[in-house]
Amino acid sequence: QVRLVESGGGLVQPGGSLRLSCAASGSIFSINVMGWYRQAPGKERELVATITAISSITRYADSVKGRFTISTDNAKKTVDLLMNSLKPEDTAVYYCNAVRSGIHYWGQGTQVTVSS
């Protein structure tokens, strides 16, 4: 089992920045990919960004490219998401995700609200 704990959500004005952090614990030795997904009210959960554990290859949703940066500490199995130039449409619950042996694990989610 893999346990994921997120931190760093909150309320921010448009154009502002936030950093989300996620720490994995438990059976973390074979985690292949970590990342962030989000779900806005009335919408499906969508990929925001992912990063591979070994080569740190990143993948971003088109809507966040150039604004968000994902990073990882593979030894500590943590993953951060730096979000800049936030927009109201970035408002959502953000979920940390880890993939281990083909199984997806999820954090409890952290709320990000972008509003003036």
PDB file of C-alpha atoms in Angstrom:
ATOM      1  CA  GLN A   1       0.000   0.000   0.000  1.00  0.00           C
ATOM      2  CA  VAL A   2       1.026   3.571  -0.694  1.00  0.00           C
ATOM      3  CA  ARG A   3      -0.206   6.486   1.398  1.00  0.00           C
ATOM      4  CA  LEU A   4      -0.160   9.990  -0.047  1.00  0.00           C
ATOM      5  CA  VAL A   5      -0.529  13.152   2.019  1.00  0.00           C
ATOM      6  CA  GLU A   6      -0.979  16.520   0.319  1.00  0.00           C
ATOM      7  CA  SER A   7      -0.428  20.012   1.677  1.00  0.00           C
ATOM      8  CA  GLY A   8      -0.347  23.564   0.408  1.00  0.00           C
ATOM      9  CA  GLY A   9      -3.793  24.336  -0.954  1.00  0.00           C
ATOM     10  CA  GLY A  10      -5.715  27.484  -0.166  1.00  0.00           C
ATOM     11  CA  LEU A  11      -7.215  30.698  -1.466  1.00  0.00           C
ATOM     12  CA  VAL A  12      -5.230  32.884  -3.841  1.00  0.00           C
ATOM     13  CA  GLN A  13      -6.008  35.854  -6.050  1.00  0.00           C
ATOM     14  CA  PRO A  14      -5.841  35.595  -9.833  1.00  0.00           C
ATOM     15  CA  GLY A  15      -2.257  35.907 -10.999  1.00  0.00           C
ATOM     16  CA  GLY A  16      -0.940  34.568  -7.724  1.00  0.00           C
ATOM     17  CA  SER A  17       1.087  31.465  -6.922  1.00  0.00           C
ATOM     18  CA  LEU A  18       0.760  28.380  -4.769  1.00  0.00           C
ATOM     19  CA  ARG A  19       2.925  25.351  -4.141  1.00  0.00           C
ATOM     20  CA  LEU A  20       1.383  21.964  -3.491  1.00  0.00           C
ATOM     21  CA  SER A  21       3.411  19.222  -1.862  1.00  0.00           C
ATOM     22  CA  CYS A  22       2.784  15.504  -1.559  1.00  0.00           C
ATOM     23  CA  ALA A  23       4.659  12.931   0.474  1.00  0.00           C
ATOM     24  CA  ALA A  24       4.385   9.204  -0.137  1.00  0.00           C
ATOM     25  CA  SER A  25       4.838   6.569   2.542  1.00  0.00           C
ATOM     26  CA  GLY A  26       4.387   2.834   2.820  1.00  0.00           C
ATOM     27  CA  SER A  27       5.475   0.604  -0.059  1.00  0.00           C
ATOM     28  CA  ILE A  28       7.171   3.348  -2.051  1.00  0.00           C
ATOM     29  CA  PHE A  29      10.120   1.451  -3.480  1.00  0.00           C
ATOM     30  CA  SER A  30       8.503   0.638  -6.835  1.00  0.00           C
ATOM     31  CA  ILE A  31       6.606   3.830  -7.533  1.00  0.00           C
ATOM     32  CA  ASN A  32       7.002   4.544 -11.261  1.00  0.00           C
ATOM     33  CA  VAL A  33       5.176   7.826 -11.703  1.00  0.00           C
ATOM     34  CA  MET A  34       3.875  10.555  -9.427  1.00  0.00           C
ATOM     35  CA  GLY A  35       1.666  13.429 -10.351  1.00  0.00           C
ATOM     36  CA  TRP A  36      -1.249  15.735  -9.762  1.00  0.00           C
ATOM     37  CA  TYR A  37      -4.820  15.603 -10.964  1.00  0.00           C
ATOM     38  CA  ARG A  38      -7.677  17.985 -10.269  1.00  0.00           C
ATOM     39  CA  GLN A  39     -11.444  17.931 -10.181  1.00  0.00           C
ATOM     40  CA  ALA A  40     -13.626  21.003 -10.416  1.00  0.00           C
ATOM     41  CA  PRO A  41     -17.282  20.952  -9.337  1.00  0.00           C
ATOM     42  CA  GLY A  42     -19.425  19.182 -11.910  1.00  0.00           C
ATOM     43  CA  LYS A  43     -16.422  18.074 -13.944  1.00  0.00           C
ATOM     44  CA  GLU A  44     -14.428  14.894 -14.295  1.00  0.00           C
ATOM     45  CA  ARG A  45     -11.035  14.459 -12.693  1.00  0.00           C
ATOM     46  CA  GLU A  46      -8.311  15.529 -15.106  1.00  0.00           C
ATOM     47  CA  LEU A  47      -4.562  15.188 -15.343  1.00  0.00           C
ATOM     48  CA  VAL A  48      -2.569  18.278 -14.416  1.00  0.00           C
ATOM     49  CA  ALA A  49       1.027  17.057 -14.483  1.00  0.00           C
ATOM     50  CA  THR A  50       3.029  13.870 -14.008  1.00  0.00           C
ATOM     51  CA  ILE A  51       6.691  13.036 -13.578  1.00  0.00           C
ATOM     52  CA  THR A  52       8.469   9.705 -13.868  1.00  0.00           C
ATOM     53  CA  ALA A  53      10.442   8.489 -10.892  1.00  0.00           C
ATOM     54  CA  ILE A  54      13.650   7.450 -12.654  1.00  0.00           C
ATOM     55  CA  SER A  55      14.156   9.888 -15.526  1.00  0.00           C
ATOM     56  CA  SER A  56      12.003  12.775 -14.282  1.00  0.00           C
ATOM     57  CA  ILE A  57      10.180  12.946 -17.594  1.00  0.00           C
ATOM     58  CA  THR A  58       7.315  15.387 -17.220  1.00  0.00           C
ATOM     59  CA  ARG A  59       3.920  15.686 -18.827  1.00  0.00           C
ATOM     60  CA  TYR A  60       1.532  18.633 -18.504  1.00  0.00           C
ATOM     61  CA  ALA A  61      -2.031  19.386 -19.441  1.00  0.00           C
ATOM     62  CA  ASP A  62      -2.149  21.999 -22.191  1.00  0.00           C
ATOM     63  CA  SER A  63      -4.087  24.315 -19.906  1.00  0.00           C
ATOM     64  CA  VAL A  64      -1.221  24.578 -17.405  1.00  0.00           C
ATOM     65  CA  LYS A  65       1.864  24.450 -19.647  1.00  0.00           C
ATOM     66  CA  GLY A  66       4.170  27.353 -18.980  1.00  0.00           C
ATOM     67  CA  ARG A  67       2.459  28.166 -15.686  1.00  0.00           C
ATOM     68  CA  PHE A  68       2.837  25.026 -13.560  1.00  0.00           C
ATOM     69  CA  THR A  69       6.025  23.128 -12.761  1.00  0.00           C
ATOM     70  CA  ILE A  70       6.169  19.637 -11.304  1.00  0.00           C
ATOM     71  CA  SER A  71       9.220  18.348  -9.470  1.00  0.00           C
ATOM     72  CA  THR A  72      10.121  15.304  -7.442  1.00  0.00           C
ATOM     73  CA  ASP A  73      12.627  14.031  -4.932  1.00  0.00           C
ATOM     74  CA  ASN A  74      12.841  10.404  -5.938  1.00  0.00           C
ATOM     75  CA  ALA A  75      14.733   9.350  -2.825  1.00  0.00           C
ATOM     76  CA  LYS A  76      12.139  10.874  -0.518  1.00  0.00           C
ATOM     77  CA  LYS A  77       9.234  10.083  -2.836  1.00  0.00           C
ATOM     78  CA  THR A  78       7.817  13.561  -2.674  1.00  0.00           C
ATOM     79  CA  VAL A  79       6.277  15.519  -5.515  1.00  0.00           C
ATOM     80  CA  ASP A  80       5.642  19.251  -5.639  1.00  0.00           C
ATOM     81  CA  LEU A  81       3.537  21.344  -7.969  1.00  0.00           C
ATOM     82  CA  LEU A  82       4.455  25.013  -8.292  1.00  0.00           C
ATOM     83  CA  MET A  83       1.520  26.908  -9.723  1.00  0.00           C
ATOM     84  CA  ASN A  84       2.095  30.397 -11.092  1.00  0.00           C
ATOM     85  CA  SER A  85      -0.195  32.860 -12.866  1.00  0.00           C
ATOM     86  CA  LEU A  86      -3.217  31.156 -11.379  1.00  0.00           C
ATOM     87  CA  LYS A  87      -6.587  31.670 -13.021  1.00  0.00           C
ATOM     88  CA  PRO A  88     -10.111  31.259 -11.655  1.00  0.00           C
ATOM     89  CA  GLU A  89     -10.501  28.209 -13.892  1.00  0.00           C
ATOM     90  CA  ASP A  90      -7.701  26.515 -11.924  1.00  0.00           C
ATOM     91  CA  THR A  91     -10.075  26.298  -8.966  1.00  0.00           C
ATOM     92  CA  ALA A  92     -10.497  22.640  -8.058  1.00  0.00           C
ATOM     93  CA  VAL A  93      -9.624  19.929  -5.595  1.00  0.00           C
ATOM     94  CA  TYR A  94      -6.104  18.791  -6.418  1.00  0.00           C
ATOM     95  CA  TYR A  95      -5.190  15.152  -5.861  1.00  0.00           C
ATOM     96  CA  CYS A  96      -1.751  13.644  -5.565  1.00  0.00           C
ATOM     97  CA  ASN A  97      -1.322  10.414  -7.523  1.00  0.00           C
ATOM     98  CA  ALA A  98       1.263   7.651  -7.511  1.00  0.00           C
ATOM     99  CA  VAL A  99       1.478   4.634  -9.775  1.00  0.00           C
ATOM    100  CA  ARG A 100       3.099   1.467  -8.480  1.00  0.00           C
ATOM    101  CA  SER A 101       2.996  -1.817 -10.378  1.00  0.00           C
ATOM    102  CA  GLY A 102       0.139  -0.493 -12.473  1.00  0.00           C
ATOM    103  CA  ILE A 103      -1.985   0.459  -9.479  1.00  0.00           C
ATOM    104  CA  HIS A 104      -3.022   4.065  -8.923  1.00  0.00           C
ATOM    105  CA  TYR A 105      -2.981   5.492  -5.410  1.00  0.00           C
ATOM    106  CA  TRP A 106      -4.614   8.773  -4.455  1.00  0.00           C
ATOM    107  CA  GLY A 107      -4.293  11.358  -1.738  1.00  0.00           C
ATOM    108  CA  GLN A 108      -7.282  12.839   0.035  1.00  0.00           C
ATOM    109  CA  GLY A 109      -7.180  16.023  -2.027  1.00  0.00           C
ATOM    110  CA  THR A 110      -6.482  19.657  -1.247  1.00  0.00           C
ATOM    111  CA  GLN A 111      -8.678  22.578  -2.257  1.00  0.00           C
ATOM    112  CA  VAL A 112      -7.266  25.341  -4.442  1.00  0.00           C
ATOM    113  CA  THR A 113      -9.488  28.374  -4.921  1.00  0.00           C
ATOM    114  CA  VAL A 114      -8.506  31.220  -7.229  1.00  0.00           C
ATOM    115  CA  SER A 115     -10.710  34.219  -6.611  1.00  0.00           C
ATOM    116  CA  SER A 116     -10.526  37.935  -6.004  1.00  0.00           C
TER     117      SER A 116
END
